[in-house]
């Protein structure tokens, strides 16, 4: 096992040993269940969002509709809870100096932490997806459904498209995680990092709805949360997906590289 | 195996804006030393140790551990080096053993095989499965030593390891340090507990307001503090008269059955002959040395600590 893999493994162990991890993961898993229960009780539905009117067609649609609702602050907050904390809490608790006086280089420690934060981001989205499909299928069955272009999508293909959608959705969320990691490294304060990351995510969404921002809207991080719609058109529209990939890469690597440089050079003193 | 000195610090300076936490530290710790790094709170001890461990970047100057600079070589410079600053810190939600497993994985692969042995050394094996969050201060200090020993260090940097321990805990910690030194580990120990340093260390450096004001052996330091001699006699009056009339004997003062005076060694030697020839019965003639505490207070001006500096430095 490489040095980074060892650090990564322990970062995951540390995450699994902390309550806040389960708080975020639990929230991501409970939201689709609540969503399904509420729609079972009420007769109406989220008809004004894409796929909303087909929510009762198939359980596969449930996580896709939940994605839309959790883009604003749900997933950004859950991501920020871990990414904003992962360096700052160690600075605050003094454990950063414990691990930085061993045999691992700072870059290796940082890489392990970044990978763990991204893993958590992926885990919460995939967990929501699985719970959403299961809860939705229990309520409405595992059937074919209607795509955004109005064409039918078989259950098997729909499930594959749902996971592909989650994969594309995770990319801008990883951009938020990278920003959280940057704040966590710079501020050394968990609360400031978590709140700051959430503010950043909301700001990105806010710019997108302001009048006069139409020309830059396709390049905003918030817009990339809708890129997966391309998969649910017939034929598939790859333009937003490809744009989400390269734009998210920029939104990920710029703050990540900044955080890396700060982490390599920063003084590690008690707080 | 690198034969360079365990620690060589030259011109170490650390500034935080206008505040100078360390103003220029030069010190050398030789192989096998138990080196006491003494100073009042806030004098710059912890900041110096942080620079030695590569945790903070010096504004000027350099540190070499066995010839390697942590700022240049990173973790490689800490090979054969272990220790902690401002008390060891662990993950409170993991057990003691799990914390050590984690740290062993941050070391070389062979560290893992030593976990049970180091737990035994610090007498924590019975509590190793408990979460560190429930450990007492003394247990955490011992776990800190255990974590250091996992690395099989040739140099241990310990920042006030006995601070906050009860008397029995302090004694155990001193015994442990002595045992480790007996195993050939060089130890740099910061402290403001003078009896601890006096009991353990062969060499000391005293830091005051960020600068080293003494570095050398403890014996030499105590020798500089020889303030005079004390003569006890069955006939103190005659003894005083002989002292007053003897060349090189100064500041003679009678105190009960004792005569105090200052002199150099040659004058004392000839005085002892003169006292014999005068048939003055002597029961004691001893050099009066100031205690390390008196010396320390004299050298540091009785600083009780510059907490503003400590706050910034930490």
XYZ file of C-alpha atoms in Angstrom:
585
model
C 0.000 0.000 0.000
C 1.433 3.396 -0.920
C 1.961 6.167 1.601
C -0.997 8.169 0.265
C -3.220 5.077 0.366
C -2.333 4.522 4.033
C -3.128 8.129 4.901
C -6.357 7.906 2.891
C -7.400 4.717 4.668
C -6.953 6.337 8.082
C -8.746 9.487 6.959
C -11.729 7.295 6.073
C -11.443 5.498 9.436
C -11.437 8.882 11.196
C -14.487 10.000 9.233
C -16.295 6.790 10.119
C -15.529 7.358 13.800
C -17.075 10.847 13.894
C -20.723 11.708 14.425
C -20.804 14.544 11.918
C -20.064 12.061 9.134
C -23.248 10.179 9.892
C -25.177 13.401 10.303
C -24.505 14.313 6.667
C -24.795 10.782 5.359
C -28.004 10.231 7.323
C -29.497 13.483 6.030
C -28.664 12.508 2.441
C -30.389 9.160 2.949
C -33.430 10.381 4.845
C -34.387 13.153 2.389
C -35.566 10.812 -0.424
C -37.484 8.725 2.134
C -39.281 11.834 3.451
C -39.877 12.899 -0.126
C -41.534 9.595 -0.996
C -43.590 9.507 2.224
C -44.891 13.050 1.672
C -45.845 12.261 -1.938
C -47.601 9.102 -0.797
C -49.664 11.128 1.659
C -50.395 14.031 -0.699
C -51.930 13.799 -4.131
C -49.992 16.656 -5.807
C -46.396 16.576 -6.959
C -43.385 18.685 -7.902
C -44.781 19.326 -11.378
C -42.782 22.517 -11.992
C -39.348 20.800 -11.941
C -37.930 18.576 -14.692
C -39.175 14.985 -14.320
C -41.405 16.119 -11.433
C -44.616 15.176 -13.141
C -43.299 11.625 -13.757
C -42.216 11.007 -10.171
C -44.902 8.405 -9.584
C -44.056 6.594 -12.830
C -41.032 4.802 -11.401
C -38.809 4.689 -8.320
C -35.844 5.544 -10.563
C -37.143 9.099 -10.943
C -37.112 9.754 -7.181
C -33.377 10.406 -6.699
C -33.252 12.515 -9.858
C -35.969 14.840 -8.557
C -34.335 14.911 -5.109
C -31.067 16.007 -6.796
C -32.837 19.133 -7.988
C -34.047 20.013 -4.519
C -30.748 19.294 -2.775
C -28.620 21.330 -5.195
C -29.389 24.668 -3.579
C -28.013 24.020 -0.110
C -28.638 20.400 0.939
C -25.674 18.699 -0.712
C -23.403 21.763 -0.479
C -24.007 21.841 3.290
C -23.383 18.122 3.706
C -20.208 18.394 1.629
C -19.049 21.455 3.577
C -19.560 19.652 6.894
C -16.727 17.285 6.088
C -14.534 19.152 3.592
C -14.552 22.318 5.695
C -13.638 20.376 8.793
C -11.070 17.891 7.581
C -7.976 20.075 8.084
C -9.354 22.709 10.477
C -10.468 20.209 13.120
C -7.006 18.634 13.173
C -5.432 22.050 13.604
C -7.874 22.859 16.374
C -7.363 19.534 18.168
C -3.596 19.671 17.772
C -3.477 16.328 15.970
C -2.069 17.889 12.809
C 1.267 18.377 14.551
C 1.065 14.752 15.729
C 0.779 13.360 12.202
C 3.153 15.897 10.630
C 6.005 14.817 12.892
C 5.930 11.265 11.539
C 7.436 9.932 8.286
C 4.831 11.152 5.814
C 5.459 14.244 3.710
C 2.939 17.037 3.989
C 1.888 16.517 0.373
C 1.023 12.890 1.101
C -1.062 13.855 4.123
C -2.876 16.490 2.090
C -3.553 14.066 -0.758
C -5.031 11.529 1.673
C -7.297 14.159 3.180
C -8.459 15.490 -0.184
C -9.232 11.977 -1.424
C -11.210 11.247 1.743
C -13.246 14.461 1.363
C -14.053 13.590 -2.277
C -14.906 10.021 -1.319
C -17.378 11.322 1.230
C -18.929 13.630 -1.385
C -19.350 10.681 -3.735
C -20.675 8.473 -0.933
C -23.442 10.859 0.122
C -24.694 11.334 -3.446
C -24.607 7.617 -4.267
C -26.272 6.769 -0.933
C -29.050 9.209 -1.661
C -29.418 7.659 -5.114
C -29.679 4.093 -3.839
C -32.050 4.958 -0.987
C -34.106 7.081 -3.390
C -34.485 4.278 -5.932
C -35.354 1.743 -3.230
C -37.850 4.041 -1.465
C -39.368 5.189 -4.749
C -39.628 1.645 -6.087
C -41.349 0.467 -2.898
C -43.876 3.266 -3.344
C -44.343 3.276 -7.104
C -42.495 0.246 -8.487
C -39.420 -0.195 -10.641
C -40.755 0.686 -14.089
C -39.854 2.487 -17.256
C -40.401 6.233 -17.196
C -40.577 9.222 -19.545
C -37.397 11.108 -20.437
C -37.095 14.907 -20.586
C -37.667 14.635 -24.340
C -40.945 12.775 -23.756
C -39.633 9.415 -24.953
C -39.913 6.237 -22.887
C -36.867 4.969 -21.011
C -36.726 1.331 -19.920
C -36.115 0.580 -16.234
C -32.682 -0.968 -16.852
C -31.462 1.850 -19.050
C -33.079 4.377 -16.706
C -31.134 2.974 -13.749
C -27.856 3.245 -15.675
C -28.715 6.812 -16.682
C -29.570 7.614 -13.064
C -26.117 6.491 -11.869
C -24.453 8.342 -14.746
C -26.406 11.426 -13.675
C -25.210 11.035 -10.100
C -21.653 10.770 -11.431
C -21.933 14.040 -13.331
C -23.702 15.687 -10.393
C -20.801 14.812 -8.072
C -18.358 16.860 -10.184
C -19.561 20.374 -9.234
C -20.111 19.101 -5.708
C -16.431 18.122 -5.657
C -15.717 21.739 -6.650
C -17.516 22.815 -3.493
C -15.582 20.222 -1.494
C -12.315 21.601 -2.903
C -13.333 25.106 -1.888
C -14.178 23.783 1.598
C -10.752 22.165 1.779
C -9.134 25.480 0.852
C -11.032 27.348 3.573
C -10.318 24.563 6.043
C -6.604 24.877 5.347
C -6.491 28.672 5.400
C -8.867 29.568 8.227
C -7.966 26.658 10.577
C -11.502 27.076 11.905
C -14.163 24.455 11.228
C -17.214 26.676 11.718
C -15.814 29.434 9.505
C -14.894 26.910 6.820
C -18.264 25.148 6.823
C -20.258 28.392 6.763
C -17.882 29.968 4.228
C -18.196 26.964 1.911
C -21.960 27.034 2.109
C -21.931 30.783 1.402
C -19.736 30.143 -1.638
C -22.181 27.525 -2.933
C -25.176 29.801 -2.390
C -23.330 32.710 -3.999
C -22.652 30.592 -7.073
C -26.363 29.762 -7.283
C -27.340 33.394 -6.669
C -25.201 34.766 -9.493
C -26.944 32.357 -11.822
C -30.389 33.806 -11.177
C -29.400 37.482 -11.275
C -30.539 39.365 -14.396
C -27.739 40.187 -16.816
C -25.685 37.103 -16.011
C -27.034 35.036 -18.899
C -23.739 35.095 -20.813
C -21.689 33.665 -17.933
C -24.417 31.363 -16.605
C -23.204 28.252 -18.487
C -19.814 28.612 -16.797
C -21.004 29.016 -13.226
C -20.521 26.162 -10.807
C -24.201 26.158 -9.847
C -25.259 25.578 -13.450
C -23.258 22.356 -13.604
C -25.631 20.778 -11.088
C -28.145 20.530 -13.962
C -25.699 19.069 -16.491
C -27.031 15.530 -15.967
C -30.272 16.588 -17.739
C -28.305 15.938 -20.935
C -28.351 12.199 -20.207
C -32.138 12.178 -19.958
C -32.743 13.646 -23.375
C -33.194 11.659 -26.574
C -30.714 11.692 -28.162
C -28.405 12.378 -25.206
C -27.143 15.958 -25.121
C -23.439 15.753 -24.296
C -22.758 19.484 -24.454
C -23.703 20.310 -20.835
C -22.079 17.077 -19.629
C -18.749 17.807 -21.322
C -18.869 21.406 -20.095
C -19.582 20.215 -16.554
C -16.567 17.917 -16.720
C -13.988 20.503 -17.740
C -15.502 23.384 -15.784
C -15.779 21.312 -12.614
C -12.174 20.249 -13.129
C -11.192 23.930 -13.003
C -13.404 24.569 -9.972
C -11.802 21.562 -8.285
C -8.151 22.015 -9.147
C -7.743 25.771 -8.596
C -8.790 25.778 -4.911
C -7.247 22.341 -4.394
C -3.868 23.518 -5.667
C -4.141 26.656 -3.525
C -4.946 24.564 -0.462
C -2.032 22.238 -1.281
C 0.445 25.118 -1.461
C -0.819 26.600 1.804
C -0.715 23.198 3.501
C 2.875 22.602 2.393
C 4.140 25.910 3.734
C 1.923 26.748 6.671
C 3.131 26.996 10.233
C 1.568 24.329 12.393
C 1.120 25.884 15.788
C -1.370 25.274 18.575
C -4.632 27.175 18.340
C 23.576 5.840 10.216
C 24.297 9.558 10.365
C 26.934 10.593 12.884
C 26.210 14.335 12.799
C 25.147 16.006 16.060
C 21.538 15.200 16.988
C 20.532 18.868 17.093
C 22.363 21.896 15.771
C 20.369 25.135 15.754
C 22.026 28.255 14.432
C 20.627 31.768 14.508
C 17.027 30.617 14.870
C 14.641 33.551 14.708
C 10.849 33.496 14.577
C 8.871 36.686 14.196
C 5.102 37.105 14.173
C 4.668 40.583 12.750
C 6.342 42.932 15.209
C 6.569 40.316 17.919
C 9.763 38.347 18.164
C 9.012 34.937 19.656
C 12.534 33.600 19.198
C 15.284 36.165 18.817
C 18.299 34.065 17.903
C 18.789 30.596 19.287
C 22.054 28.724 18.891
C 22.347 25.382 20.555
C 23.956 22.035 20.044
C 22.745 18.787 21.526
C 25.360 16.073 21.452
C 24.855 12.310 21.206
C 23.727 10.798 24.513
C 22.878 14.134 26.092
C 19.861 14.645 28.279
C 19.637 18.277 27.366
C 17.485 20.569 29.494
C 15.950 23.503 27.681
C 15.011 25.874 30.449
C 13.077 29.072 30.407
C 10.091 30.846 31.881
C 6.702 30.474 30.211
C 6.647 32.384 26.956
C 10.430 32.585 26.649
C 10.339 30.811 23.293
C 10.972 27.168 24.210
C 7.960 25.714 22.435
C 8.435 27.897 19.370
C 12.056 26.723 19.156
C 10.967 23.080 19.426
C 8.352 23.596 16.725
C 11.048 24.915 14.408
C 13.252 21.935 15.264
C 10.462 19.523 14.338
C 9.751 21.365 11.090
C 6.265 22.416 12.194
C 6.937 26.108 11.741
C 9.247 27.883 9.384
C 12.019 29.965 10.948
C 12.124 33.617 9.895
C 15.925 33.251 9.901
C 18.413 30.591 10.807
C 18.376 26.856 10.480
C 18.045 23.592 12.361
C 19.798 20.375 11.542
C 18.801 17.064 13.063
C 21.605 14.561 12.515
C 22.750 16.920 9.772
C 19.372 17.228 8.016
C 17.292 20.379 7.783
C 13.534 19.695 8.248
C 12.699 22.750 6.156
C 14.663 21.370 3.219
C 14.254 17.618 3.574
C 10.790 17.489 5.166
C 9.840 14.229 6.836
C 13.173 12.626 5.839
C 14.911 14.966 8.295
C 12.780 13.491 11.081
C 14.112 9.993 10.527
C 15.315 8.737 13.931
C 13.613 11.725 15.574
C 10.409 11.773 17.589
C 8.716 13.885 20.188
C 5.910 16.292 20.865
C 5.311 19.960 21.509
C 2.799 21.424 23.933
C 1.679 18.004 25.054
C 0.926 15.033 22.840
C -2.423 15.157 21.002
C -4.435 12.176 19.835
C -7.787 11.394 18.276
C -10.105 11.219 21.285
C -12.663 9.065 19.480
C -10.113 6.302 18.771
C -8.632 3.936 21.350
C -5.042 4.295 22.505
C -4.010 1.250 20.487
C -5.860 2.484 17.391
C -4.137 5.856 17.689
C -0.796 4.081 17.751
C -1.778 1.946 14.751
C -2.665 5.097 12.868
C 0.662 6.718 13.743
C 2.549 3.527 12.913
C 1.022 3.666 9.440
C 2.353 7.202 9.148
C 5.809 5.743 9.868
C 7.799 2.950 8.352
C 5.984 -0.415 8.072
C 8.061 -1.925 10.904
C 6.524 0.485 13.448
C 3.364 -1.610 13.690
C 5.219 -4.561 15.158
C 6.367 -2.444 18.108
C 2.941 -1.260 19.304
C 2.470 -3.811 22.092
C 6.042 -3.390 23.296
C 5.818 0.402 23.590
C 2.443 0.130 25.327
C 4.167 -2.159 27.808
C 7.060 0.278 28.228
C 4.729 3.121 29.224
C 2.479 0.773 31.225
C -0.639 1.478 29.193
C -1.385 -1.978 27.865
C -4.359 -2.478 30.167
C -6.039 0.719 28.957
C -5.012 0.479 25.305
C -8.477 -0.542 24.133
C -10.155 2.479 25.759
C -10.833 5.664 23.836
C -8.210 8.352 24.390
C -11.019 10.804 25.197
C -11.325 9.054 28.554
C -7.595 9.125 29.365
C -6.148 11.194 32.186
C -3.523 13.827 31.427
C -0.787 11.529 32.664
C -1.969 8.673 30.451
C -1.943 10.937 27.417
C 1.595 12.031 28.247
C 2.642 8.385 28.461
C 0.847 7.571 25.224
C 2.812 10.469 23.722
C 6.046 8.804 24.754
C 4.762 5.486 23.393
C 3.934 7.135 20.062
C 7.448 8.547 19.950
C 9.069 5.214 20.776
C 7.270 3.534 17.868
C 9.728 5.366 15.643
C 12.744 3.867 17.449
C 14.173 7.353 17.773
C 17.784 8.251 18.395
C 16.594 11.717 19.408
C 13.535 12.556 21.488
C 12.244 16.119 21.686
C 9.923 16.450 24.665
C 8.137 19.678 25.498
C 7.486 19.858 29.234
C 6.610 16.157 29.525
C 5.908 16.298 33.273
C 3.826 19.461 33.302
C 0.381 18.911 34.760
C 1.223 15.502 36.232
C 0.730 14.664 39.889
C 3.870 13.948 41.968
C 3.715 10.210 41.303
C 3.183 10.857 37.587
C 6.151 13.229 37.527
C 8.341 10.649 39.211
C 7.245 7.983 36.727
C 7.927 10.326 33.825
C 11.401 11.134 35.142
C 12.111 7.423 35.590
C 10.944 6.775 32.035
C 13.134 9.545 30.603
C 16.089 8.220 32.562
C 15.446 4.697 31.274
C 15.192 5.892 27.669
C 18.407 7.850 28.035
C 19.967 4.697 29.454
C 18.972 2.948 26.229
C 21.112 5.445 24.342
C 18.444 7.885 23.198
C 19.496 11.522 23.111
C 16.858 13.647 24.794
C 16.073 17.331 24.472
C 13.666 18.211 27.229
C 12.107 21.617 27.632
C 10.990 22.459 31.111
C 10.422 25.152 33.603
C 10.636 22.631 36.450
C 14.148 23.189 37.729
C 14.391 20.140 39.951
C 13.388 18.020 36.961
C 16.242 19.423 34.921
C 18.651 19.215 37.851
C 17.736 15.586 38.411
C 17.790 14.447 34.780
C 19.958 16.617 32.584
C 23.689 16.734 31.988
C 23.574 19.800 29.734
C 21.298 22.802 29.753
C 20.426 25.873 27.767
C 18.555 28.738 29.353
C 16.375 30.854 27.127
C 15.061 34.242 28.104
C 12.901 36.482 25.940
C 13.706 34.413 22.876
C 17.487 34.330 23.295
C 19.842 31.759 24.787
C 21.589 33.241 27.791
C 23.468 30.106 28.831
C 24.442 26.850 27.198
C 26.746 24.301 28.763
C 26.955 21.514 31.278
C 24.866 21.676 34.397
C 28.030 21.320 36.481
C 29.639 24.360 34.830
C 26.471 26.338 35.313
C 26.311 25.497 38.990
C 30.035 26.240 39.357
C 29.492 29.764 38.049
C 27.114 30.209 40.922
C 29.697 29.620 43.642
C 29.035 32.744 45.627
C 31.334 32.080 48.534
C 32.400 29.727 51.288
C 31.005 28.733 54.626
C 33.312 27.935 57.541
C 31.960 26.274 60.649
C 34.161 26.228 63.715
C 34.057 25.433 67.440
C 35.619 28.906 67.892
C 33.895 31.106 65.344
C 35.246 34.390 66.737
C 38.886 33.342 66.285
C 38.047 31.857 62.925
C 36.588 35.204 61.849
C 39.733 37.023 63.050
C 42.007 34.695 61.038
C 39.796 35.221 57.979
C 39.872 39.003 58.358
C 43.670 38.996 58.556
C 44.205 36.612 55.628
C 45.047 37.939 52.181
C 42.432 37.274 49.499
C 39.578 36.642 51.913
C 36.770 39.156 51.487
C 33.244 39.923 52.654
C 33.778 38.133 55.961
C 30.628 37.841 58.048
C 29.911 35.973 61.278
C 26.593 34.142 61.572
C 26.249 32.057 64.757
C 28.908 29.343 64.601
C 29.533 30.004 60.918
C 31.756 32.427 59.074
C 30.827 33.341 55.496
C 33.361 34.823 53.087
C 34.220 35.056 49.430
C 37.546 34.084 47.956
C 39.203 32.276 45.090
C 40.317 28.671 45.460
C 44.014 29.525 46.119
C 43.105 31.888 48.939
C 40.839 29.255 50.474
C 43.627 26.679 50.309
C 46.087 28.925 52.127
C 43.394 29.974 54.612
C 42.813 26.362 55.596
C 46.562 26.051 56.432
C 46.478 29.333 58.358
C 43.476 28.160 60.360
C 45.308 24.932 61.240
C 48.443 26.781 62.266
C 46.313 29.079 64.446
C 44.801 25.929 65.990
C 41.273 27.018 65.141
C 39.076 23.896 65.299
C 37.261 23.568 61.940
C 34.221 21.314 61.543
C 33.232 22.374 58.019
C 34.657 24.381 55.119
C 32.376 24.219 52.117
C 31.729 26.156 48.919
C 28.317 27.751 48.961
C 26.637 27.323 45.605
C 23.395 28.944 44.636
C 20.691 26.455 43.772
C 19.714 26.093 40.143
C 16.549 27.918 41.029
C 18.442 30.909 42.415
C 20.689 30.889 39.380
C 17.751 30.612 37.032
C 15.870 33.440 38.699
C 19.012 35.554 38.655
C 19.637 34.902 34.961
C 16.059 35.297 33.802
C 15.396 38.304 35.988
C 12.593 36.418 37.701
C 10.398 36.524 34.598
C 7.125 34.883 35.373
C 6.319 34.597 31.701
C 5.333 36.760 28.821
C 1.895 35.424 28.088
C 1.247 37.787 25.214
C 4.259 36.431 23.466
C 3.222 32.848 24.223
C -0.226 33.502 22.858
C 1.191 34.741 19.599
C 3.943 32.179 19.482
C 1.544 29.353 20.003
